[in-house]
mmCIF file of C-alpha atoms and ligand atoms in Angstrom:
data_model
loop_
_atom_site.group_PDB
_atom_site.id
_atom_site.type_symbol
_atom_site.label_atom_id
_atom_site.label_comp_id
_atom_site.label_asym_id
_atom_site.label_seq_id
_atom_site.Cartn_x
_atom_site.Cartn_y
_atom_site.Cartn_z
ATOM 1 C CA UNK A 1 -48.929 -31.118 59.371
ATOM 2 C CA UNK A 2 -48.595 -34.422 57.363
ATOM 3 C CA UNK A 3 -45.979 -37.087 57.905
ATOM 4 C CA UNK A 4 -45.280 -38.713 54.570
ATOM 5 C CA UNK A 5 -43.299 -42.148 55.369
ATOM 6 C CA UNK A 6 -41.146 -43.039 51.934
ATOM 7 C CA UNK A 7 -39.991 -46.302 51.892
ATOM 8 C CA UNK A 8 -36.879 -46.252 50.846
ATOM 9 C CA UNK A 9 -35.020 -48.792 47.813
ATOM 10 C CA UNK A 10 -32.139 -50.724 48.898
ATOM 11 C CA UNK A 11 -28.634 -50.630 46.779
ATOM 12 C CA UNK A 12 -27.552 -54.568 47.397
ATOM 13 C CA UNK A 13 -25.379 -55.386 44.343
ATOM 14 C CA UNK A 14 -21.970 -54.143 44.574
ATOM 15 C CA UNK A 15 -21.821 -53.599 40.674
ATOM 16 C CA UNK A 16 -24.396 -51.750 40.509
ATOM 17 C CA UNK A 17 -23.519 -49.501 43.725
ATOM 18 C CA UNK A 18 -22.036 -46.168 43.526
ATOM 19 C CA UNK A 19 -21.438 -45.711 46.995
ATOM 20 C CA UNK A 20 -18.189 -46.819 47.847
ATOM 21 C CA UNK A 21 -19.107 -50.742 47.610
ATOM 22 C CA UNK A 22 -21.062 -50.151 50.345
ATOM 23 C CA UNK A 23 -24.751 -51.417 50.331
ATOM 24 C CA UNK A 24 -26.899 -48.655 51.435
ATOM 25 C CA UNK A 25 -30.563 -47.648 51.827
ATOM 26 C CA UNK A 26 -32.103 -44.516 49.954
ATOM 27 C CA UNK A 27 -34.770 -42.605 48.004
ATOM 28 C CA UNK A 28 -34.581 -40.063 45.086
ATOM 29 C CA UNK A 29 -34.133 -36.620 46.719
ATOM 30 C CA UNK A 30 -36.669 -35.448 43.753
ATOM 31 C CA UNK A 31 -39.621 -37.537 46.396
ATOM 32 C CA UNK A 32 -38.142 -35.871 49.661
ATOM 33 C CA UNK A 33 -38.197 -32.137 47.620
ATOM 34 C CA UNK A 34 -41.247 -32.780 45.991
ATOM 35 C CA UNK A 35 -43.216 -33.457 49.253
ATOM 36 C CA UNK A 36 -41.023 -31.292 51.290
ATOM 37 C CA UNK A 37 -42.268 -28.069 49.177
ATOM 38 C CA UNK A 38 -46.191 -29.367 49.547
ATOM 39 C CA UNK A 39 -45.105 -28.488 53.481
ATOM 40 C CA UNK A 40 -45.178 -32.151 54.244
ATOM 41 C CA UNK A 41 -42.779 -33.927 56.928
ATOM 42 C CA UNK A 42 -40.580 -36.395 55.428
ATOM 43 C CA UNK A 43 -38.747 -39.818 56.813
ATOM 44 C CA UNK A 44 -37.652 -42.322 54.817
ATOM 45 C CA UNK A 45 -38.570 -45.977 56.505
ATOM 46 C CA UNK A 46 -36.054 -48.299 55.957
ATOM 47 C CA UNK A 47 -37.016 -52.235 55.097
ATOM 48 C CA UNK A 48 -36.646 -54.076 58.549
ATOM 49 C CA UNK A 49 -38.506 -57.248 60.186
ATOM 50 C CA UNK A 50 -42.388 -57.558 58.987
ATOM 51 C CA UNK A 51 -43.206 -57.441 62.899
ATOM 52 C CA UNK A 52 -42.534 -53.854 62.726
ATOM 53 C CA UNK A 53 -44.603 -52.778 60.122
ATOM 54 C CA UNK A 54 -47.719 -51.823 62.813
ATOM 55 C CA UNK A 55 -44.876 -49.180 64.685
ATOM 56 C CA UNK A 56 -43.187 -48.079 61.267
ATOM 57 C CA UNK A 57 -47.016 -47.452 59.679
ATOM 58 C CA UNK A 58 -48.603 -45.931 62.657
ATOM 59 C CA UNK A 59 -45.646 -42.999 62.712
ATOM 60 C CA UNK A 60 -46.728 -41.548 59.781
ATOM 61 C CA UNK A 61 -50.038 -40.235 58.256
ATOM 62 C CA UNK A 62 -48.992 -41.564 54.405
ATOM 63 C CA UNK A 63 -47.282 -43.891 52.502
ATOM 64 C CA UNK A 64 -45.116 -43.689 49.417
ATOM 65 C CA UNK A 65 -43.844 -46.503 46.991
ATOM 66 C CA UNK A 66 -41.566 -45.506 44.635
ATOM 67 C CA UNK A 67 -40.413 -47.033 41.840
ATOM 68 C CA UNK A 68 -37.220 -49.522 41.089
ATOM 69 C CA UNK A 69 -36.836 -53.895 40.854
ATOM 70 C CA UNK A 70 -39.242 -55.202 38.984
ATOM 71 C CA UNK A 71 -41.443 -56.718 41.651
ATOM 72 C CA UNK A 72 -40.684 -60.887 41.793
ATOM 73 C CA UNK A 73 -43.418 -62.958 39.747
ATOM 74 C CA UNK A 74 -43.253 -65.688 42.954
ATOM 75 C CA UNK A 75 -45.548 -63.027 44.732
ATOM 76 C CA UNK A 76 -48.425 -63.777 41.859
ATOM 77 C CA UNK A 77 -47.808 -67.421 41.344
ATOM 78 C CA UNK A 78 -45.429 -67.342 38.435
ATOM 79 C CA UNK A 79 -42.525 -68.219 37.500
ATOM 80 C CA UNK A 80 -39.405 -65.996 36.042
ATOM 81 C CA UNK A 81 -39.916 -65.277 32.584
ATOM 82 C CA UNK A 82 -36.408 -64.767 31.180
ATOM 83 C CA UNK A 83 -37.157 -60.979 30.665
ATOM 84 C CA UNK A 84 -37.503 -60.655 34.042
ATOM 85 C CA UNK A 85 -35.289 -57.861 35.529
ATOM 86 C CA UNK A 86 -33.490 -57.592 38.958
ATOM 87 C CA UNK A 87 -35.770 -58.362 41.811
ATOM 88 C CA UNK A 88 -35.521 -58.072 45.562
ATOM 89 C CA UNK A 89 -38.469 -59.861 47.249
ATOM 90 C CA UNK A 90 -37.276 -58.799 50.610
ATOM 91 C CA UNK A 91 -38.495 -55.024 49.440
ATOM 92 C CA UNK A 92 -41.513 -56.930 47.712
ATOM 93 C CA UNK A 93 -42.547 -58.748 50.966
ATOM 94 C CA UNK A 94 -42.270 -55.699 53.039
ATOM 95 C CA UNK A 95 -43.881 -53.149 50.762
ATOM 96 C CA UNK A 96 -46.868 -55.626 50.373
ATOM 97 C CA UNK A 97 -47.234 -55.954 54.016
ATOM 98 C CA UNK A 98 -47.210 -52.203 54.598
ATOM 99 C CA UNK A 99 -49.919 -51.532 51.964
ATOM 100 C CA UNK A 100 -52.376 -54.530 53.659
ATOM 101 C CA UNK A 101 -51.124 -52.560 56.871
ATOM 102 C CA UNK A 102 -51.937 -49.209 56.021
ATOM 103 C CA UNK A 103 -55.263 -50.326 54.964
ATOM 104 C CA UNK A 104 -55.661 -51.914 58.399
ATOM 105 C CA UNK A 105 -54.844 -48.573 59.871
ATOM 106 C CA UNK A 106 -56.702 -46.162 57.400
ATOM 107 C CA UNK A 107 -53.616 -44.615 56.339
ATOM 108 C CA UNK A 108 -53.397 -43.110 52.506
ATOM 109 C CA UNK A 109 -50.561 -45.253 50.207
ATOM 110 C CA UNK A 110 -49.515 -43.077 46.910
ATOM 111 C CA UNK A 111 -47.500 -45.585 44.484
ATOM 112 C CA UNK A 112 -45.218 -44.822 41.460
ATOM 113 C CA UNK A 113 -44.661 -47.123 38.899
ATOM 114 C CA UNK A 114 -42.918 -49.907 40.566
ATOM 115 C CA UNK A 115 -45.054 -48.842 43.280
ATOM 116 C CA UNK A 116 -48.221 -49.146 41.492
ATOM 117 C CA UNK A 117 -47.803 -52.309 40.135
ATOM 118 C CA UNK A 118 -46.808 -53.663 43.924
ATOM 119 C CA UNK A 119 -49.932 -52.275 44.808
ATOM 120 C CA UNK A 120 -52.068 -54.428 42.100
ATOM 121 C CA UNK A 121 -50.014 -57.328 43.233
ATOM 122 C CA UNK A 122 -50.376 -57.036 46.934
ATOM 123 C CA UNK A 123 -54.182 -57.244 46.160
ATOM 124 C CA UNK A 124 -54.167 -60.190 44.331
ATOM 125 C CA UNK A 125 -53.694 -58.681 40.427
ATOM 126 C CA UNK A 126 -50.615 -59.826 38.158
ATOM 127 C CA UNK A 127 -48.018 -57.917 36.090
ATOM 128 C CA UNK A 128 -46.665 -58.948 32.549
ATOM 129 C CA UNK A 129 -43.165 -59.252 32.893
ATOM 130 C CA UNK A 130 -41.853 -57.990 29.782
ATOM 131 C CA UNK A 131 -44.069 -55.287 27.806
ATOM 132 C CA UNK A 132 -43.028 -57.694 24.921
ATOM 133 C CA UNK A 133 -45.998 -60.433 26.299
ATOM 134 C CA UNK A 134 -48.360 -57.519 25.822
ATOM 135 C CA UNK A 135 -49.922 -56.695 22.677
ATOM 136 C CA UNK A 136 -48.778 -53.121 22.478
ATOM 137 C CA UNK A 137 -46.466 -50.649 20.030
ATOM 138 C CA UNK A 138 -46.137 -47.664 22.239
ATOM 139 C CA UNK A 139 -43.074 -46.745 23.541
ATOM 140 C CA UNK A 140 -43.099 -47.426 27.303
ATOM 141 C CA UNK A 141 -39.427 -47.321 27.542
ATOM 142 C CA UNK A 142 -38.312 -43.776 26.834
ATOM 143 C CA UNK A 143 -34.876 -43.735 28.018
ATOM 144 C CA UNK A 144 -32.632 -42.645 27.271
ATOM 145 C CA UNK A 145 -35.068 -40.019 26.400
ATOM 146 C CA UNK A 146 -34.818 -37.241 29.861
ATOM 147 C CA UNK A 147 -37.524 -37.836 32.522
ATOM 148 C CA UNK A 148 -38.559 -34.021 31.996
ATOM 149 C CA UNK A 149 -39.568 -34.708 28.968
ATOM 150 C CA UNK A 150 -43.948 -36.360 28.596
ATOM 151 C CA UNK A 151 -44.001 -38.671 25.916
ATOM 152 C CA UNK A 152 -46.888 -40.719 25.385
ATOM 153 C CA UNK A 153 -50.048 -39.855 25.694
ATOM 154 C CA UNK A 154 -53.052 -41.446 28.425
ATOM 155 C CA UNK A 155 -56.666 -40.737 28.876
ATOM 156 C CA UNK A 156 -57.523 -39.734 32.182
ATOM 157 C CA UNK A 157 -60.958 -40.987 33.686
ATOM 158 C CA UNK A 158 -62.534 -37.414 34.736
ATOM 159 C CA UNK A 159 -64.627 -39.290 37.382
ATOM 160 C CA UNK A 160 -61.571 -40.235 39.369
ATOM 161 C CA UNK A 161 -59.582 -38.868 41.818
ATOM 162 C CA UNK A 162 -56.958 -37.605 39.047
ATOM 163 C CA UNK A 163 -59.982 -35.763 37.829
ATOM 164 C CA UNK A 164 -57.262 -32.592 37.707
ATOM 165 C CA UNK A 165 -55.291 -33.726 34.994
ATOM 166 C CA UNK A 166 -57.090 -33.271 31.681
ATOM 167 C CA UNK A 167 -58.629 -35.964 29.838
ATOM 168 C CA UNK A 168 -55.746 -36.398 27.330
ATOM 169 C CA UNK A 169 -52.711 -35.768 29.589
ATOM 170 C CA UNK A 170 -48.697 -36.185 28.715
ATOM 171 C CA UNK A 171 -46.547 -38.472 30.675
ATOM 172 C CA UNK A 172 -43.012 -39.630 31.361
ATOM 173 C CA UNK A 173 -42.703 -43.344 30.498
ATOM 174 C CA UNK A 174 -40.247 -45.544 32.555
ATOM 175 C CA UNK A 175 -41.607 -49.144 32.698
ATOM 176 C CA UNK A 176 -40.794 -52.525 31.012
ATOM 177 C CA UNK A 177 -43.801 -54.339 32.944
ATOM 178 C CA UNK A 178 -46.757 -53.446 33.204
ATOM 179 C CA UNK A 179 -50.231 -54.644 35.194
ATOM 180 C CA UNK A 180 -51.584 -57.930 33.518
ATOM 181 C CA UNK A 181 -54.409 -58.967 35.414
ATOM 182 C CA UNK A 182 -56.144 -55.836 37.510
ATOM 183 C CA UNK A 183 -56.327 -56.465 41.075
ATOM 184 C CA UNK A 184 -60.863 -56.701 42.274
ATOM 185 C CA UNK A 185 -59.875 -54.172 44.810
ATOM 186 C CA UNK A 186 -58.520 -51.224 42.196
ATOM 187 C CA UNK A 187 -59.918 -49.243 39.294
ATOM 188 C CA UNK A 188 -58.061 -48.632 35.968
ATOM 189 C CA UNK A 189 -58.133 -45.018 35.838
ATOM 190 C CA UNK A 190 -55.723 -43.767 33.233
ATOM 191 C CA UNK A 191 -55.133 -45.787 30.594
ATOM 192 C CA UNK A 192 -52.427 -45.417 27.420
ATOM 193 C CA UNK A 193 -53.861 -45.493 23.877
ATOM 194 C CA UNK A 194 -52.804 -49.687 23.635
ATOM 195 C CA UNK A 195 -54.847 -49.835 26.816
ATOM 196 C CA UNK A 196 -51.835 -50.341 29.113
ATOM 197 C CA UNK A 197 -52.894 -49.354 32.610
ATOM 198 C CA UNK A 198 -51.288 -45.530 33.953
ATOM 199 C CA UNK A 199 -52.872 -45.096 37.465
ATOM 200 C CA UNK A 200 -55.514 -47.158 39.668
ATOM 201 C CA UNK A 201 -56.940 -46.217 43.094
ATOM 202 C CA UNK A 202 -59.342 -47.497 45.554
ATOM 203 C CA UNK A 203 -61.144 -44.606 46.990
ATOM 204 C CA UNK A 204 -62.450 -46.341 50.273
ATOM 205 C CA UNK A 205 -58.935 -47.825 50.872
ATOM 206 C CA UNK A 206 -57.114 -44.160 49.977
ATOM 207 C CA UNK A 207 -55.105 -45.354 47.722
ATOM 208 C CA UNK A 208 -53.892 -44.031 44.427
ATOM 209 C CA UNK A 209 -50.882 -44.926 42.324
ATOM 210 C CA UNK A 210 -49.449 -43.652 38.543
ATOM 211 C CA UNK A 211 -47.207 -45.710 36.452
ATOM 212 C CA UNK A 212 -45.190 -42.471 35.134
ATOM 213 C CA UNK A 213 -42.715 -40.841 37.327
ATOM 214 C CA UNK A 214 -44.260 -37.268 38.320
ATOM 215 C CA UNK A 215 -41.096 -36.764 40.458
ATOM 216 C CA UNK A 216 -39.602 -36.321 37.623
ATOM 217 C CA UNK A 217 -41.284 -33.115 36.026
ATOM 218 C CA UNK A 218 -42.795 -32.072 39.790
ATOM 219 C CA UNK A 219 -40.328 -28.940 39.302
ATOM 220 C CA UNK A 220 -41.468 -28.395 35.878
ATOM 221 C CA UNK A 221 -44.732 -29.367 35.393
ATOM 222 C CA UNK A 222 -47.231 -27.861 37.427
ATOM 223 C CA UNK A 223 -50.125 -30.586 37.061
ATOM 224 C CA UNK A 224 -47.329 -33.191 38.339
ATOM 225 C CA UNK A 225 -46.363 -30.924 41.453
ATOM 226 C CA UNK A 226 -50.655 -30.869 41.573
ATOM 227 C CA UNK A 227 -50.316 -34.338 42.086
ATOM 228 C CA UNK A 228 -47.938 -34.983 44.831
ATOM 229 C CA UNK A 229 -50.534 -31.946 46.498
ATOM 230 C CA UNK A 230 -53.442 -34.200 46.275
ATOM 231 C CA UNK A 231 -51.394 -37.074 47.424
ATOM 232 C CA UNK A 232 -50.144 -34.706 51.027
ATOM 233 C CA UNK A 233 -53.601 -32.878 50.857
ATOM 234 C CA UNK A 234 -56.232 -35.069 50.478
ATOM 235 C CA UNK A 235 -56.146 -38.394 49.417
HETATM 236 MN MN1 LIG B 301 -46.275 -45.867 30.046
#
């Protein structure tokens, strides 16, 4: 059996909230059904003290960043470029200490978008923070275009770990940042025809992460569901 810890994205503005102007603490039910039909155990970790990061990491076998804020610029030495989306640097802070945990502990961390870009930053790499300070025409964006739907293309490096996914694979495209400057520690291993960065890993460190959103088509998609498998079986 395999414990998959989620940690989960925190509702804190009340205009934004659905749930009776209450702040709450949740994850997309697409993650928990996704993993829960690869026959993994699910809990969703809520963001608490940094202290308890050791207990919260050493509960479960995996980690799992999912997507959301854009992550705050303070974390790679810049400031707010007024494109700059909501942040919460209380998740940021947290999430970054429980990937440098998790390495500490051996423990696998899968990230989606948000997550994968975290990932880059927590190793010392930098985001742009509007796709616009990129040199790029592709369609990132695609809402309101339905996350079941793959729409730009990226070229999968058949020496990596994602070495399942053919070499031109389809993805669904949900990001308005995107990873600047790559982190020494990760490997660019999907890349979009402008060159924008899809999915790094580390393979010593057991990490892996995908800007697209394959909890999105997991139902749908079979190579997607393939990848949440590699994430609970292997990696
Ligand atoms: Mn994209």
């Amino acid at each position: 059996m395999t414990t998959i810890g989620i940690i989960g994205t925190q509702y804190l503005n009340f205009e934004e909230q659905p749930f009776h102007e209450n702040q709450v603490i949740y994850t997309r039910k697409a993650f928990t059904d996704a993993l829960q039909t690869t026959g993994a155990t699910v809990i969703i970790i809520p963001i608490d003290a940094l202290d308890k990061i050791p207990d919260y990491v050493s509960m479960v076998d995996k980690i799992l960043l999912t997507g959301g804020e854009d992550v705050a610029p303070q974390f790679y030495g810049e400031d707010p470029h007024r494109l700059l989306g909501l942040i919460n640097p209380d998740r940021d802070a947290f999430e970054i200490a429980v990937i440098k945990e998790s390495i500490k502990q051996k423990k696998a961390v899968f990230g989606v978008c948000r997550g994968m870009q975290l990932m880059n930053v927590a190793l010392g790499g930098s985001l742009y923070q509007d796709l616009s300070l990129a040199s790029t025409t592709v369609k990132h964006l695609q809402a309101p275009t339905k996350q079941q739907f793959p729409t730009h293309f990226v070229a999968v490096d058949q020496t990596s770990s994602l070495n399942f996914l053919p070499e031109r694979y389809h993805v669904n495209s949900y990001h308005h940042q995107a990873i600047h400057r790559l982190s020494d520690e990760l490997s660019s291993i999907a890349t979009a025809s402008d060159g924008i960065i899809e999915a790094v890993e580390n393979k010593n460190n057991r990490l892996l992460a995908v800007q697209w959103h394959p909890e999105g088509t997991w139902d749908t998609i079979d190579s997607e569901f393939a990848i949440f498998k590699y994430f609970v079986d292997v990696l």
